[in-house]
mmCIF file of C-alpha atoms in Angstrom:
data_model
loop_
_atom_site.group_PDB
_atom_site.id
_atom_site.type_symbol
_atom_site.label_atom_id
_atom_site.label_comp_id
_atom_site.label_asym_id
_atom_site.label_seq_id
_atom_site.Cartn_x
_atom_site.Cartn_y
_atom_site.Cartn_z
ATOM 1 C CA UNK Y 1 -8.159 -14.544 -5.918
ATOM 2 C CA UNK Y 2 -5.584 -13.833 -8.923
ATOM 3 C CA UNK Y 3 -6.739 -9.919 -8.166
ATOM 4 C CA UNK Y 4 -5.002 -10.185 -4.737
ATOM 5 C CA UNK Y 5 -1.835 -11.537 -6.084
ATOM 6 C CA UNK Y 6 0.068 -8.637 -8.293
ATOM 7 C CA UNK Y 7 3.111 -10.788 -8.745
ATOM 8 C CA UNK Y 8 0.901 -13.043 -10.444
ATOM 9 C CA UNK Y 9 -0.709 -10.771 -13.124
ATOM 10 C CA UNK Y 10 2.641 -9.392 -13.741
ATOM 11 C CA UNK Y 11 3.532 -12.819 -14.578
ATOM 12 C CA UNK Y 12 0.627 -14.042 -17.023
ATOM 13 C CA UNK Y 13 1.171 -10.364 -18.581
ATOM 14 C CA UNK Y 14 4.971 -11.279 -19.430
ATOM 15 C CA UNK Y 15 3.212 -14.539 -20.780
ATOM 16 C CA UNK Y 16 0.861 -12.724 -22.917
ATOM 17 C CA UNK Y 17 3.458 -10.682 -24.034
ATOM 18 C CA UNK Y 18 6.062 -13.334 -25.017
ATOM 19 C CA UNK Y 19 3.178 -15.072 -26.856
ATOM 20 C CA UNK Y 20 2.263 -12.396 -28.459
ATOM 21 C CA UNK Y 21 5.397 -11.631 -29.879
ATOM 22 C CA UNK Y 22 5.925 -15.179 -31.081
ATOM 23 C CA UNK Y 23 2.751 -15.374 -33.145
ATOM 24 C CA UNK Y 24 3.794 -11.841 -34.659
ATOM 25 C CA UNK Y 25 6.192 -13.769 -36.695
ATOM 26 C CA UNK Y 26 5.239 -15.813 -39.877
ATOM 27 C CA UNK Y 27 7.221 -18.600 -38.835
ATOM 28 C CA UNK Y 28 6.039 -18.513 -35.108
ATOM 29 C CA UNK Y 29 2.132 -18.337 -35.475
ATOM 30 C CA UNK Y 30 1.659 -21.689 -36.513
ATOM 31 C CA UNK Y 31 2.775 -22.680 -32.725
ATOM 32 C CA UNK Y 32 0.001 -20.851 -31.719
ATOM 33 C CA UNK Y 33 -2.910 -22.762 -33.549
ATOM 34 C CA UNK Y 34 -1.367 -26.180 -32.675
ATOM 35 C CA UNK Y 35 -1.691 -24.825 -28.985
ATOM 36 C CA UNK Y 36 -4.755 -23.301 -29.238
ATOM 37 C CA UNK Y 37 -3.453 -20.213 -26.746
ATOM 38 C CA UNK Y 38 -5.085 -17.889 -28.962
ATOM 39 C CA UNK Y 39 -8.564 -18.508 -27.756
ATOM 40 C CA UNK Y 40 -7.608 -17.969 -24.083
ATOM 41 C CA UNK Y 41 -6.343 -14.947 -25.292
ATOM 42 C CA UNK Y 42 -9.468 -14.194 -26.523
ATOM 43 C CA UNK Y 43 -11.461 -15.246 -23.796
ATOM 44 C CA UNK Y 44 -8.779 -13.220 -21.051
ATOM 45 C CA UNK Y 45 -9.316 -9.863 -23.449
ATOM 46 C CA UNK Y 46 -13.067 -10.523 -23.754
ATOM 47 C CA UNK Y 47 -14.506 -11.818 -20.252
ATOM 48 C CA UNK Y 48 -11.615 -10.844 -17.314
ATOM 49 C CA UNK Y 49 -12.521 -9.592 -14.706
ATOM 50 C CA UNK Y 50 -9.593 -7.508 -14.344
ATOM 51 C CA UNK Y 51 -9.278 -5.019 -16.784
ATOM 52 C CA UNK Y 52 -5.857 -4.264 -16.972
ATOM 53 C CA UNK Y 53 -5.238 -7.638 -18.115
ATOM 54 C CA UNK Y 54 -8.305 -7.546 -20.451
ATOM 55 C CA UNK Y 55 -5.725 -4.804 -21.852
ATOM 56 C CA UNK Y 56 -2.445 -6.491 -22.370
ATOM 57 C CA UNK Y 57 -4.784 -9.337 -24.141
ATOM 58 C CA UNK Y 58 -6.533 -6.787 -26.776
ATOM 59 C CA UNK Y 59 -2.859 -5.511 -27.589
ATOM 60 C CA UNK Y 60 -1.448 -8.814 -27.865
ATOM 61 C CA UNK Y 61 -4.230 -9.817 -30.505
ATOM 62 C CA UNK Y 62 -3.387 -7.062 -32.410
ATOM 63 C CA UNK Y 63 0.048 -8.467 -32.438
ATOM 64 C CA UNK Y 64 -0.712 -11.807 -33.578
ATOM 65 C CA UNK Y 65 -2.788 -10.076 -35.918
ATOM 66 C CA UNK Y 66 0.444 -8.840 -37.753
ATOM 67 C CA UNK Y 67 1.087 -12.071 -39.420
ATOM 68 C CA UNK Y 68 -0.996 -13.624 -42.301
ATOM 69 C CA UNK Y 69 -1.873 -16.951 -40.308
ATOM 70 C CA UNK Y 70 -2.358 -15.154 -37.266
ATOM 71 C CA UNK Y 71 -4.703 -12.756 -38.856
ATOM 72 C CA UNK Y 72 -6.687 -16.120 -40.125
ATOM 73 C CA UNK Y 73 -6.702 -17.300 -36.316
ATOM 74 C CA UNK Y 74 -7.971 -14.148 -35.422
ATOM 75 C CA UNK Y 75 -10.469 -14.911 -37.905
ATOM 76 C CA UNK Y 76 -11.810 -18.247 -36.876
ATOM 77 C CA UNK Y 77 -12.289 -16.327 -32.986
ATOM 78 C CA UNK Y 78 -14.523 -13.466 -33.818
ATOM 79 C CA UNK Y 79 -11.902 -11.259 -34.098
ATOM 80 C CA UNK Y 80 -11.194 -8.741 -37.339
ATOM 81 C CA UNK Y 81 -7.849 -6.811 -37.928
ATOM 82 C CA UNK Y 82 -7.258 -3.324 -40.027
ATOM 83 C CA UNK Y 83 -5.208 -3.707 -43.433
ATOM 84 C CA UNK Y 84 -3.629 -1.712 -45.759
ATOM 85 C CA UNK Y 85 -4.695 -1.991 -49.520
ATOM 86 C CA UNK Y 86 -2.205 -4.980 -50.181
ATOM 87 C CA UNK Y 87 -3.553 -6.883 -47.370
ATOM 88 C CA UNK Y 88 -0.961 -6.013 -44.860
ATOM 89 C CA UNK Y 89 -2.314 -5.864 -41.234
ATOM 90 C CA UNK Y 90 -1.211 -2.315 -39.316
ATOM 91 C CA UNK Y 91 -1.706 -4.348 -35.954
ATOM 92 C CA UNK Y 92 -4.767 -3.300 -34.495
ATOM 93 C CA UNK Y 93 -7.263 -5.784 -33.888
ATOM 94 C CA UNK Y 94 -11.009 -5.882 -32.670
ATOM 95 C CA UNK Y 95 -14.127 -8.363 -32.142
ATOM 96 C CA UNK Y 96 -16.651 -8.392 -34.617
ATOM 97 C CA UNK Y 97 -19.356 -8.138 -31.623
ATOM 98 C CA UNK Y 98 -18.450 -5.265 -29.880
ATOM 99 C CA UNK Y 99 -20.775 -6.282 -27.297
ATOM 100 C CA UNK Y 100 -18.756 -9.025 -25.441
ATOM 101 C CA UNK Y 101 -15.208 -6.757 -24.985
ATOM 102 C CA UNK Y 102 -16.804 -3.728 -23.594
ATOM 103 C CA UNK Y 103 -19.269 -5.807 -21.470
ATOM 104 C CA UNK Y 104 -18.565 -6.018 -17.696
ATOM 105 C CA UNK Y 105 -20.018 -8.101 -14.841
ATOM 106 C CA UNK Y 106 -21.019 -5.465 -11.910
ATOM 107 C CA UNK Y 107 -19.325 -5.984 -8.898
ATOM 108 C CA UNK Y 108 -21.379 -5.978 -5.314
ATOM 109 C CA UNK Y 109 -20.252 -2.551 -3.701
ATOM 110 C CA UNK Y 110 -19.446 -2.839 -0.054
ATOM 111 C CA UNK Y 111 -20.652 0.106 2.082
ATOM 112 C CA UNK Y 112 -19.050 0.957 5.235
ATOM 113 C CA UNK Y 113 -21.807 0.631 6.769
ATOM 114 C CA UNK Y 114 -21.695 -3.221 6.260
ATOM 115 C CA UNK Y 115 -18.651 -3.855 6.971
ATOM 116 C CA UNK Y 116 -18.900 -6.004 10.614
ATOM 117 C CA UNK Y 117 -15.913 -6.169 13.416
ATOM 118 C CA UNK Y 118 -15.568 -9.503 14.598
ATOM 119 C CA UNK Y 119 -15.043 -10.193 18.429
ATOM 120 C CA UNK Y 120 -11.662 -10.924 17.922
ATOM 121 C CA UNK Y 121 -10.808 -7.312 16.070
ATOM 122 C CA UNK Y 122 -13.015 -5.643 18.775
ATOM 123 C CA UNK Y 123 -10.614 -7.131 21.661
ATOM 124 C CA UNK Y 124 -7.383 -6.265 19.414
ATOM 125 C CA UNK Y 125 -9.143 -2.376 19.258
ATOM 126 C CA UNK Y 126 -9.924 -2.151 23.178
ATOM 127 C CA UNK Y 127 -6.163 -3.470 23.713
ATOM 128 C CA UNK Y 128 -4.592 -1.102 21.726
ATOM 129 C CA UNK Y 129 -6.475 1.733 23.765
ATOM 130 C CA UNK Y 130 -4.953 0.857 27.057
ATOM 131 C CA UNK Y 131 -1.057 1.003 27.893
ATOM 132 C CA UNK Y 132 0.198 1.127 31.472
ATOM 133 C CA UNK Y 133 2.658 4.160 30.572
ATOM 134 C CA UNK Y 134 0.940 7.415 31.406
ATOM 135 C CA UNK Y 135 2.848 8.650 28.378
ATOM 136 C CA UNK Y 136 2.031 5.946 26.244
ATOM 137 C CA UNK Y 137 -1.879 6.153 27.335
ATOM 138 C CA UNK Y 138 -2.013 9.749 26.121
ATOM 139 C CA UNK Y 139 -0.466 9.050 22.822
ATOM 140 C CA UNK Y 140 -2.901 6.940 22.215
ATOM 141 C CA UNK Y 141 -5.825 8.886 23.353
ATOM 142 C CA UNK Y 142 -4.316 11.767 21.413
ATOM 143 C CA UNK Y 143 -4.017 9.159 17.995
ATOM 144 C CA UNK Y 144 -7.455 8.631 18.445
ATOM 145 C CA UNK Y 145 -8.544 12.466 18.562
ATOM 146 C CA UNK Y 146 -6.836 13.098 15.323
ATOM 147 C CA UNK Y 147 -9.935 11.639 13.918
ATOM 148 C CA UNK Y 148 -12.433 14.265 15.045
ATOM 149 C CA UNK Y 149 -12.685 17.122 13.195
ATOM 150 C CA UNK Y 150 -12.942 19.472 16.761
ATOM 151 C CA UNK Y 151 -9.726 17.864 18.785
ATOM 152 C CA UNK Y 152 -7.663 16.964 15.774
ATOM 153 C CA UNK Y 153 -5.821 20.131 15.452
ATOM 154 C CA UNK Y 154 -5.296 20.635 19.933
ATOM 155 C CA UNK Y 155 -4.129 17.053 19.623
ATOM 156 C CA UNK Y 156 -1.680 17.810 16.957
ATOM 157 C CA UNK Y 157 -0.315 20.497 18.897
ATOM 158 C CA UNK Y 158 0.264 18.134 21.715
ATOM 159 C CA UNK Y 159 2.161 14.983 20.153
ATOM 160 C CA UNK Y 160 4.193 17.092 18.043
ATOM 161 C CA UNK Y 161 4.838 19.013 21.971
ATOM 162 C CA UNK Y 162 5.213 15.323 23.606
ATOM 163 C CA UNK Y 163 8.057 14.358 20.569
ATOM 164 C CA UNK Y 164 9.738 17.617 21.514
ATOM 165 C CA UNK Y 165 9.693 16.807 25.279
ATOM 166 C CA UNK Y 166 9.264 12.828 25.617
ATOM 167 C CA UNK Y 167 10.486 11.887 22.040
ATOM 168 C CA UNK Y 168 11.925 8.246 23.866
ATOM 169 C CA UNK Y 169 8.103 7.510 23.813
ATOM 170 C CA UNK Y 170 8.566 7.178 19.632
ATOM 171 C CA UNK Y 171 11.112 4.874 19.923
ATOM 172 C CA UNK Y 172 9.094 2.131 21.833
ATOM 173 C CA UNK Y 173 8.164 -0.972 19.056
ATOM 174 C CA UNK Y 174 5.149 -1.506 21.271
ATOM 175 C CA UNK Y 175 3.253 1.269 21.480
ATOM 176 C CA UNK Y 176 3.405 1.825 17.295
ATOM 177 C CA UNK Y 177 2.213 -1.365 17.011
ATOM 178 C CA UNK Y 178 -1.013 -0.344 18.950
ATOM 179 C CA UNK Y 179 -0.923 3.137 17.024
ATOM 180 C CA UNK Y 180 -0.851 1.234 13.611
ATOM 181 C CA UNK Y 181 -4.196 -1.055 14.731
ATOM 182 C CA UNK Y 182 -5.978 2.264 15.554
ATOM 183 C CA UNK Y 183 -4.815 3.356 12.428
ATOM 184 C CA UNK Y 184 -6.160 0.095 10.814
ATOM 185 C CA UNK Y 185 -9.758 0.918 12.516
ATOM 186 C CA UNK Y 186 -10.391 4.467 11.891
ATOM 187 C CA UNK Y 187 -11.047 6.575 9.289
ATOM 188 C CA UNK Y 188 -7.546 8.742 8.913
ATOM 189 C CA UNK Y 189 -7.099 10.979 5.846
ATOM 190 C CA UNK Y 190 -3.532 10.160 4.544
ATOM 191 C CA UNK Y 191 -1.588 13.389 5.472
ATOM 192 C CA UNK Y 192 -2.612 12.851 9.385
ATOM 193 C CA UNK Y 193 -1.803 8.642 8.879
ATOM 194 C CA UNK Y 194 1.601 10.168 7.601
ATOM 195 C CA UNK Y 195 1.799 12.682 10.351
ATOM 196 C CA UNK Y 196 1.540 10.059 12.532
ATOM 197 C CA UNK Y 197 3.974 7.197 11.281
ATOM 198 C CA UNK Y 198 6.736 10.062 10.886
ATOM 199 C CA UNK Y 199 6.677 10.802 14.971
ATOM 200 C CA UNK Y 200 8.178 7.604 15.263
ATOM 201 C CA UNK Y 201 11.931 6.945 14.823
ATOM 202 C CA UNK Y 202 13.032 5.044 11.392
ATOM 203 C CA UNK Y 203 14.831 2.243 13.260
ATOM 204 C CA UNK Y 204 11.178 1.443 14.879
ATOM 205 C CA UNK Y 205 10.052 0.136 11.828
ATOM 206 C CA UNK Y 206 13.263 -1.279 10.646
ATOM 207 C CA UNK Y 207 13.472 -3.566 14.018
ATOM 208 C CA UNK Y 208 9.807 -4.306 12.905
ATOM 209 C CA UNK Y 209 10.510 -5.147 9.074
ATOM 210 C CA UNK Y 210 14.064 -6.955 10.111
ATOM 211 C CA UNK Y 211 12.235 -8.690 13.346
ATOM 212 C CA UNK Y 212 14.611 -7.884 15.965
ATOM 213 C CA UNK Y 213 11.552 -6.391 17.918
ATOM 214 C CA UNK Y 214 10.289 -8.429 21.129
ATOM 215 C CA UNK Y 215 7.368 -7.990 22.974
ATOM 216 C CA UNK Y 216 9.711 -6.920 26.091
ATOM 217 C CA UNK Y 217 11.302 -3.983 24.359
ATOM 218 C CA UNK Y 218 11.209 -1.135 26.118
ATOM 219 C CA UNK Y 219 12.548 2.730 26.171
ATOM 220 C CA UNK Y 220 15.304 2.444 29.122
ATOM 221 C CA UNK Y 221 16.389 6.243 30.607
ATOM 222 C CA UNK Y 222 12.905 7.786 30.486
ATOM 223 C CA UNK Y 223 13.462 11.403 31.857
ATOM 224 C CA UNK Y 224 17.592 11.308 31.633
ATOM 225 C CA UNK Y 225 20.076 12.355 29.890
ATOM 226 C CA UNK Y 226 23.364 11.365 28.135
ATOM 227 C CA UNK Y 227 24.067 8.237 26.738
ATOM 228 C CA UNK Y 228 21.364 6.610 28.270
ATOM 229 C CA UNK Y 229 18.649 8.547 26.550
ATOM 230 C CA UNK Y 230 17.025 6.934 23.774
ATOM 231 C CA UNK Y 231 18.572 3.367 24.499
ATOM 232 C CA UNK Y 232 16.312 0.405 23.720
ATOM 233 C CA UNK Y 233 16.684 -2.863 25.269
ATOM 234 C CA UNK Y 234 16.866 -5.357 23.124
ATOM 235 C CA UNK Y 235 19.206 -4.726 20.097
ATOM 236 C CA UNK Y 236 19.463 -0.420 19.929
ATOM 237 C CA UNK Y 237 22.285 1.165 20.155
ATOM 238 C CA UNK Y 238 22.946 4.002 22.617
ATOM 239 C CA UNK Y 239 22.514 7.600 21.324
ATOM 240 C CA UNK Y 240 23.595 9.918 23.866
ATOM 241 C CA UNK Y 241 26.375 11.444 22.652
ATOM 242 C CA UNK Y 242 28.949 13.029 25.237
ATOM 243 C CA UNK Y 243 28.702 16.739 26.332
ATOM 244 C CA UNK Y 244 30.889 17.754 23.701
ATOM 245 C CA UNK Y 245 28.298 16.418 20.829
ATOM 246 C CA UNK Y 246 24.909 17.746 22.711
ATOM 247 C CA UNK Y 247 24.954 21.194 21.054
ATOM 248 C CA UNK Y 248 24.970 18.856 17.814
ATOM 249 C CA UNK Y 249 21.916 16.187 18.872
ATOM 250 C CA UNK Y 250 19.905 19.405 20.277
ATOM 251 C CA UNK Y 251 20.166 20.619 16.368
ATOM 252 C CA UNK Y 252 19.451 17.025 15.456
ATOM 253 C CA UNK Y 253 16.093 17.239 17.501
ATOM 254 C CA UNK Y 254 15.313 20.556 16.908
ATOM 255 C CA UNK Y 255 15.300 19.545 12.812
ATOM 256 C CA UNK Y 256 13.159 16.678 13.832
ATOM 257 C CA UNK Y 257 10.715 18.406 15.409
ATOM 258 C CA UNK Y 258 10.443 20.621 12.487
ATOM 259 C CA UNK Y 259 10.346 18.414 9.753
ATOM 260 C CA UNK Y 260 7.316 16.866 11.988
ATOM 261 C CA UNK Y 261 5.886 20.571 12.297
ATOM 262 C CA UNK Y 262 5.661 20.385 8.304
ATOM 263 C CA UNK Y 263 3.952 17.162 8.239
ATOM 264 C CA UNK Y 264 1.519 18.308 10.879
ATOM 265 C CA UNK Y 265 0.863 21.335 8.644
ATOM 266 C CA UNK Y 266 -0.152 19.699 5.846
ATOM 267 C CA UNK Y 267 -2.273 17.033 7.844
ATOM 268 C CA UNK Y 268 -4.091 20.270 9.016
ATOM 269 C CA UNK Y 269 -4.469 21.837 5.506
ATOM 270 C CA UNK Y 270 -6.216 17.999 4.268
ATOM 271 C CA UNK Y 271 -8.658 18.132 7.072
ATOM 272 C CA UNK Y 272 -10.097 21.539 6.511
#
């Protein structure tokens, strides 16, 4: 549908636009009747569905409505501009039945209620639920909780304590993938869905956009320390830093877990 494509509107509204322009000019209207584009314009500002196109189409009448044989197009359509007293139009232009350009089709509203999972979505839910890490498992259980209005706050408490303590568990490309379908199938206000994506590590989701990610990729030096740390198979760099820099990547984590802490707070102060 042309609703689902936004590149596309933008591109018929740069159409309208240029149009428009063109049949503002005494010289330039003419090309419009030969065409006939007016009465698609007419039809777009009168009938669309979409209303923010019905929009750029009444303001681009009322600019083909600034020239004489543009105003007599107009005419032929339906369509009546505003004048001065020496016939001069002041660009604002409206149908003479009122009727047809603030008319609208209803739309059939979709309750949530109807809305029905496929088998296929039910098998993608019940394997984003399971992960053989014991770490991983109660992320997920804990993603889920955030949900309920009893557990979300207790299972706030503990991811934020599980980045703080096991923060190589955010860096796995796996296990947000799973987070973001339970994400996709429950109801999440947007501070806690924020809360969420933000106890990940950035480069997660840039090996995600840039597709360096593999289904093999795994967090390597669970539990150590050093330069091994953090380290991702496949394509992250290593970010220990030597005993010398560890007073600085302790500060590092420590504003990490903080910035986090803010999130969480205002996730909190959404659900109440």
């Amino acid at each position: 549908m042309l609703a689902d494509d936004p590149e596309l509107i933008l591109k018929i509204k740069g159409c309208l636009w240029a149009v428009g322009n063109v049949g503002s000019m005494e010289l330039g209207a003419p090309f419009l009747e030969e065409s006939d584009v007016v009465e698609h314009i007419v039809k777009i500002a009168e009938s669309h569905p979409i209303m923010s196109l019905r929009g750029t189409a009444f303001f681009v009448l009322g600019l083909i409505s600034r020239s004489v044989h543009g105003l007599e197009i107009l005419s032929e359509h339906g369509w009546d501009s505003h004048t001065t007293n020496l016939g001069v139009s002041l660009g604002l232009c409206i149908p003479q039945d009122l009727t047809k350009f603030f008319s609208y089709q209803p739309w059939e509203h979709k309750t949530i209620s109807d809305i029905v999972i496929t088998e296929e979505e039910k098998m993608e839910i019940e394997a984003a639920r399971v992960d053989d890490d014991e770490t991983n498992q109660r992320i997920l259980e804990l993603v889920e909780n955030l949900g309920n209005m009893i557990l979300h706050k207790k299972a706030i408490g503990e991811l934020i304590a599980i980045k703080e303590n096991k923060g190589h568990a955010f860096k796995q490309v796996r296990l947000f993938k799973k987070v973001m379908v339970l994400l996709e199938y429950h109801h999440f206000r947007l501070p806690m869905r924020r809360f969420v994506i933000e106890l990940f590590e950035k480069r997660v989701l840039r090996l995600i956009v840039l597709e360096e990610d593999s289904d093999d990729e795994e967090v390597v030096g669970r539990g150590g320390s050093g330069a091994n740390e953090g380290r991702v198979e496949e394509g992250l760099e290593v970010e220990g830093e030597e005993d010398s820099d560890s007073e600085g990547v302790r500060t590092e984590r420590q504003r990490s877990v903080t910035d986090i802490g803010a999130v969480a707070n205002e996730a909190i102060n959404a659900s109440i």
